[in-house]
Amino acid sequence: MNNQVKRSKGYIFAACFVVVALVCLYFYLLKIIFTATIGAADFDAFLKNLMPNVIKTQKELFKCLKQTLQMVGYSSLFSAGFGIFFGVTLVVTEKGGILDCAPIYQLLDKLINFFRSVPFIILVALLIPTTRKIVGTSIGVKGAIFPLVIATVPFFSRQIHAALTEVDGGMVEAARSMGLSPISIIFRVYLREGLPGMIRGATITIVNIIALTSMAGTVGGGGLGDYAIRYGYQRVMTDVTVVTIAIILLMVTIIQTIGTILEHRLSH
């Protein structure tokens, strides 16, 4: 009973904190918008008052947004292919799996844990020589995609592994008793039944890639992260930082919404 009371008080305190924070943010934004309307004869003048530095650097903003979309798109495609392959391999080779093979499972498991534990900034620096050999450069969009894939594949592999582990073991055993080959079981049971969980993992992974592209901007990768650092931080242009955060938040919201809709439609 006491634990329930403490838990309820904790929820109430957290809710009050969130409400107060949202109210303060609302009035702060209202103040900024009201200030921007002063002396604004039309909508263009209002925008110039509201975010003058963004208007001045809008060409650079669109260029960096395009770079971010390219990094997210290419990295997601490559990571999906490798992540699904390694995730499936983990499931089928683990103890009791349809292709039980401890050496392969242990090796792959340790490699995934290793690369997941390395911070992305350090990983980018570590991979600079390899990146230059593979793509010819270590900066820009081309130079960022390879480190992004290396950083994302282990994460997505774990997401796929977790999703496929949720598949009912009885269905796998039934498929084996019917004489289905391992390849058939993978495609007709694991991938088919685990699809909602895979969609959920893919959504989390793409959101993670968006965050990583922002960090890639700090090491010459381009994109919105680079835009926010060069203009928002180094030149103290607060409106640039706010708009960059708003764009990233919008991208994350869109990805999360699409992922949630697909997961619900595919669940059965």
Coordinates of C-alpha atoms in Angstrom, one line a residue:
M1 CA 0.0 0.0 0.0
N2 CA 2.8 2.4 1.0
N3 CA 4.6 1.6 -2.3
Q4 CA 1.5 2.4 -4.3
V5 CA 1.1 5.7 -2.5
K6 CA 4.7 6.6 -3.1
R7 CA 4.4 5.6 -6.8
S8 CA 1.2 7.7 -7.1
K9 CA 3.0 10.7 -5.6
G10 CA 5.9 10.2 -8.0
Y11 CA 3.5 10.1 -11.0
I12 CA 1.7 13.3 -9.7
F13 CA 5.0 15.1 -9.2
A14 CA 6.3 14.1 -12.7
A15 CA 3.0 15.2 -14.3
C16 CA 3.1 18.5 -12.5
F17 CA 6.7 19.1 -13.5
V18 CA 5.9 18.3 -17.2
V19 CA 2.9 20.6 -17.1
V20 CA 4.8 23.5 -15.6
A21 CA 7.7 23.0 -18.1
L22 CA 5.2 23.0 -21.0
V23 CA 3.4 26.1 -19.7
C24 CA 6.8 28.0 -19.3
L25 CA 7.8 26.9 -22.8
Y26 CA 4.4 28.0 -24.2
F27 CA 4.7 31.5 -22.7
Y28 CA 8.3 31.8 -23.8
L29 CA 7.4 31.0 -27.4
L30 CA 4.4 33.3 -27.2
K31 CA 6.7 36.1 -26.1
I32 CA 9.1 35.5 -29.0
I33 CA 6.2 35.5 -31.5
F34 CA 4.7 38.6 -30.0
T35 CA 8.1 40.4 -30.2
A36 CA 8.5 39.3 -33.8
T37 CA 5.1 40.9 -34.8
I38 CA 6.2 44.3 -33.6
G39 CA 6.9 46.4 -36.7
A40 CA 6.2 43.6 -39.1
A41 CA 4.1 44.9 -42.0
D42 CA 3.7 41.5 -43.7
F43 CA 4.5 37.8 -43.2
D44 CA 7.9 38.0 -44.7
A45 CA 8.8 40.8 -42.3
F46 CA 7.5 38.7 -39.5
L47 CA 9.7 35.8 -40.5
K48 CA 12.8 38.1 -40.7
N49 CA 12.0 39.3 -37.2
L50 CA 11.3 35.8 -35.8
M51 CA 14.4 34.0 -37.3
P52 CA 16.6 36.5 -39.1
N53 CA 19.7 34.3 -39.2
V54 CA 17.8 31.4 -40.6
I55 CA 16.4 33.6 -43.4
K56 CA 20.0 34.7 -44.2
T57 CA 21.3 31.2 -44.3
Q58 CA 18.3 29.4 -45.8
K59 CA 20.2 28.1 -48.8
E60 CA 22.7 26.5 -46.4
L61 CA 19.9 25.1 -44.3
F62 CA 18.2 23.4 -47.3
K63 CA 21.6 22.0 -48.4
C64 CA 22.3 20.6 -45.0
L65 CA 18.8 19.2 -44.8
K66 CA 19.3 17.4 -48.1
Q67 CA 22.6 16.0 -46.8
T68 CA 20.9 14.7 -43.6
L69 CA 18.2 13.0 -45.6
Q70 CA 20.8 11.4 -47.9
M71 CA 22.8 10.1 -44.9
V72 CA 19.7 8.8 -43.2
G73 CA 18.4 7.2 -46.4
Y74 CA 21.5 5.4 -47.5
S75 CA 22.5 4.4 -44.0
S76 CA 19.1 2.9 -43.3
L77 CA 19.1 0.9 -46.5
F78 CA 22.6 -0.6 -45.9
S79 CA 21.9 -1.1 -42.2
A80 CA 18.6 -2.9 -43.0
G81 CA 20.3 -5.5 -45.2
F82 CA 23.2 -6.3 -42.9
G83 CA 21.2 -5.9 -39.7
I84 CA 18.5 -8.4 -40.8
F85 CA 21.2 -10.9 -42.0
F86 CA 23.2 -10.7 -38.7
G87 CA 20.0 -10.7 -36.6
V88 CA 18.6 -13.8 -38.3
T89 CA 22.0 -15.5 -38.0
L90 CA 22.1 -14.8 -34.2
V91 CA 18.6 -16.3 -33.8
V92 CA 19.2 -19.5 -35.8
T93 CA 22.7 -20.2 -34.5
E94 CA 22.0 -19.7 -30.8
K95 CA 21.5 -22.6 -28.4
G96 CA 18.4 -24.5 -29.4
G97 CA 18.1 -22.7 -32.7
I98 CA 17.3 -24.4 -36.0
L99 CA 21.0 -24.1 -37.0
D100 CA 22.6 -24.4 -33.5
C101 CA 26.2 -23.4 -33.9
A102 CA 27.9 -22.0 -30.8
P103 CA 31.2 -20.8 -32.4
I104 CA 29.4 -18.6 -35.0
Y105 CA 26.9 -17.3 -32.4
Q106 CA 29.6 -16.5 -29.9
L107 CA 31.8 -14.8 -32.5
L108 CA 29.0 -12.7 -33.9
D109 CA 27.6 -11.9 -30.4
K110 CA 31.0 -10.6 -29.2
L111 CA 31.6 -8.5 -32.4
I112 CA 28.2 -6.9 -32.1
N113 CA 28.8 -6.1 -28.4
F114 CA 32.2 -4.6 -29.2
F115 CA 31.0 -2.2 -31.9
R116 CA 27.9 -1.2 -29.9
S117 CA 30.1 -0.2 -27.0
V118 CA 32.4 2.1 -29.0
P119 CA 31.1 5.8 -28.9
F120 CA 30.2 7.0 -32.4
I121 CA 32.7 10.0 -32.3
I122 CA 35.6 7.6 -31.4
L123 CA 34.4 5.1 -34.1
V124 CA 34.4 7.8 -36.8
A125 CA 38.0 8.7 -35.9
L126 CA 39.0 5.0 -35.8
L127 CA 37.5 4.3 -39.2
I128 CA 39.0 7.3 -41.0
P129 CA 41.8 5.3 -42.8
T130 CA 39.3 2.6 -43.8
T131 CA 36.7 5.1 -44.9
R132 CA 39.2 6.8 -47.1
K133 CA 40.2 3.5 -48.8
I134 CA 36.6 2.5 -49.4
V135 CA 34.9 5.7 -50.5
G136 CA 37.9 7.9 -51.2
T137 CA 37.1 10.6 -48.5
S138 CA 36.4 10.8 -44.8
I139 CA 34.4 14.0 -44.9
G140 CA 31.0 15.0 -46.3
V141 CA 28.0 12.7 -46.9
K142 CA 30.1 10.0 -48.6
G143 CA 32.6 10.0 -45.7
A144 CA 29.8 9.8 -43.1
I145 CA 27.8 6.9 -44.5
F146 CA 30.3 4.2 -43.9
P147 CA 30.8 5.0 -40.2
L148 CA 27.1 5.4 -39.8
V149 CA 26.5 1.9 -41.2
I150 CA 29.2 0.4 -39.0
A151 CA 27.7 2.1 -35.9
T152 CA 24.1 1.2 -36.8
V153 CA 24.3 -2.4 -38.0
P154 CA 25.1 -3.9 -34.5
F155 CA 22.3 -1.9 -33.0
F156 CA 19.8 -3.0 -35.6
S157 CA 21.0 -6.6 -35.4
R158 CA 20.1 -6.6 -31.8
Q159 CA 16.7 -5.1 -32.6
I160 CA 16.1 -7.9 -35.2
H161 CA 17.3 -10.5 -32.8
A162 CA 15.0 -9.3 -30.1
A163 CA 12.0 -9.2 -32.5
L164 CA 12.6 -12.7 -33.9
T165 CA 13.1 -14.1 -30.4
E166 CA 9.5 -13.1 -29.6
V167 CA 8.2 -15.4 -32.3
D168 CA 6.3 -18.3 -30.8
G169 CA 8.6 -21.3 -30.4
G170 CA 5.7 -23.7 -31.0
M171 CA 5.3 -22.3 -34.6
V172 CA 9.0 -23.0 -35.3
E173 CA 8.8 -26.5 -33.9
A174 CA 5.6 -27.1 -35.9
A175 CA 7.4 -26.0 -39.1
R176 CA 10.4 -28.2 -38.3
S177 CA 8.1 -31.2 -37.7
M178 CA 6.5 -30.6 -41.1
G179 CA 10.0 -31.0 -42.7
L180 CA 10.5 -27.4 -43.8
S181 CA 14.0 -26.4 -44.6
P182 CA 15.9 -23.8 -42.4
I183 CA 15.5 -21.3 -45.2
S184 CA 11.8 -21.8 -45.4
I185 CA 11.5 -21.5 -41.6
I186 CA 13.4 -18.2 -41.7
F187 CA 11.2 -16.7 -44.4
R188 CA 7.8 -18.3 -43.6
V189 CA 8.0 -18.2 -39.8
Y190 CA 10.6 -16.0 -38.4
L191 CA 10.5 -13.0 -40.8
R192 CA 6.7 -13.3 -41.4
E193 CA 5.7 -13.6 -37.7
G194 CA 8.4 -11.3 -36.4
L195 CA 7.6 -8.5 -38.9
P196 CA 5.8 -6.1 -36.4
G197 CA 8.7 -6.3 -34.0
M198 CA 11.1 -5.8 -36.9
I199 CA 9.2 -2.7 -37.9
R200 CA 9.4 -1.4 -34.3
G201 CA 13.1 -2.1 -34.3
A202 CA 13.6 -0.3 -37.7
T203 CA 11.7 2.7 -36.4
I204 CA 14.0 2.9 -33.3
T205 CA 17.0 2.4 -35.5
I206 CA 16.1 5.2 -38.0
V207 CA 15.6 7.6 -35.1
N208 CA 19.0 6.6 -33.8
I209 CA 20.5 7.2 -37.2
I210 CA 19.0 10.8 -37.3
A211 CA 20.8 11.4 -34.0
L212 CA 24.1 10.0 -35.3
T213 CA 23.9 12.2 -38.4
S214 CA 23.8 15.2 -36.1
M215 CA 27.0 14.0 -34.4
A216 CA 28.6 13.3 -37.8
G217 CA 28.3 17.0 -38.5
T218 CA 30.7 17.8 -35.7
V219 CA 33.5 15.8 -37.5
G220 CA 32.9 17.1 -41.1
G221 CA 30.0 14.9 -42.0
G222 CA 27.8 17.8 -43.1
G223 CA 24.0 17.8 -42.5
L224 CA 21.9 19.6 -39.9
G225 CA 24.4 18.9 -37.1
D226 CA 27.1 20.8 -39.1
Y227 CA 24.7 23.6 -39.8
A228 CA 23.8 24.0 -36.1
I229 CA 27.4 23.9 -35.0
R230 CA 28.8 26.4 -37.6
Y231 CA 26.0 28.9 -37.3
G232 CA 24.0 28.2 -34.1
Y233 CA 26.9 27.5 -31.8
Q234 CA 30.1 29.1 -33.2
R235 CA 28.3 32.3 -34.3
V236 CA 25.8 32.3 -31.5
M237 CA 22.7 32.3 -33.7
T238 CA 20.1 31.0 -31.3
D239 CA 17.3 31.0 -33.9
V240 CA 19.4 28.6 -36.1
T241 CA 19.8 26.2 -33.2
V242 CA 16.0 26.3 -32.4
V243 CA 15.0 25.7 -36.1
T244 CA 17.5 22.9 -36.4
I245 CA 16.1 21.2 -33.3
A246 CA 12.5 21.7 -34.6
I247 CA 13.3 20.1 -38.0
I248 CA 15.0 17.1 -36.3
L249 CA 12.0 16.8 -34.0
L250 CA 9.7 16.8 -36.9
M251 CA 11.7 14.2 -38.7
V252 CA 11.6 11.9 -35.7
T253 CA 7.9 12.5 -35.2
I254 CA 7.1 11.5 -38.8
I255 CA 9.3 8.4 -38.6
Q256 CA 7.8 7.3 -35.3
T257 CA 4.3 7.9 -36.5
I258 CA 4.8 5.9 -39.7
G259 CA 6.5 3.1 -37.8
T260 CA 3.7 2.9 -35.2
I261 CA 1.0 2.8 -37.9
L262 CA 2.8 0.0 -39.8
E263 CA 3.4 -2.0 -36.7
H264 CA -0.3 -1.9 -35.7
R265 CA -1.5 -2.8 -39.2
L266 CA 0.9 -5.8 -39.4
S267 CA 0.2 -7.1 -35.9
H268 CA -2.3 -10.0 -35.8

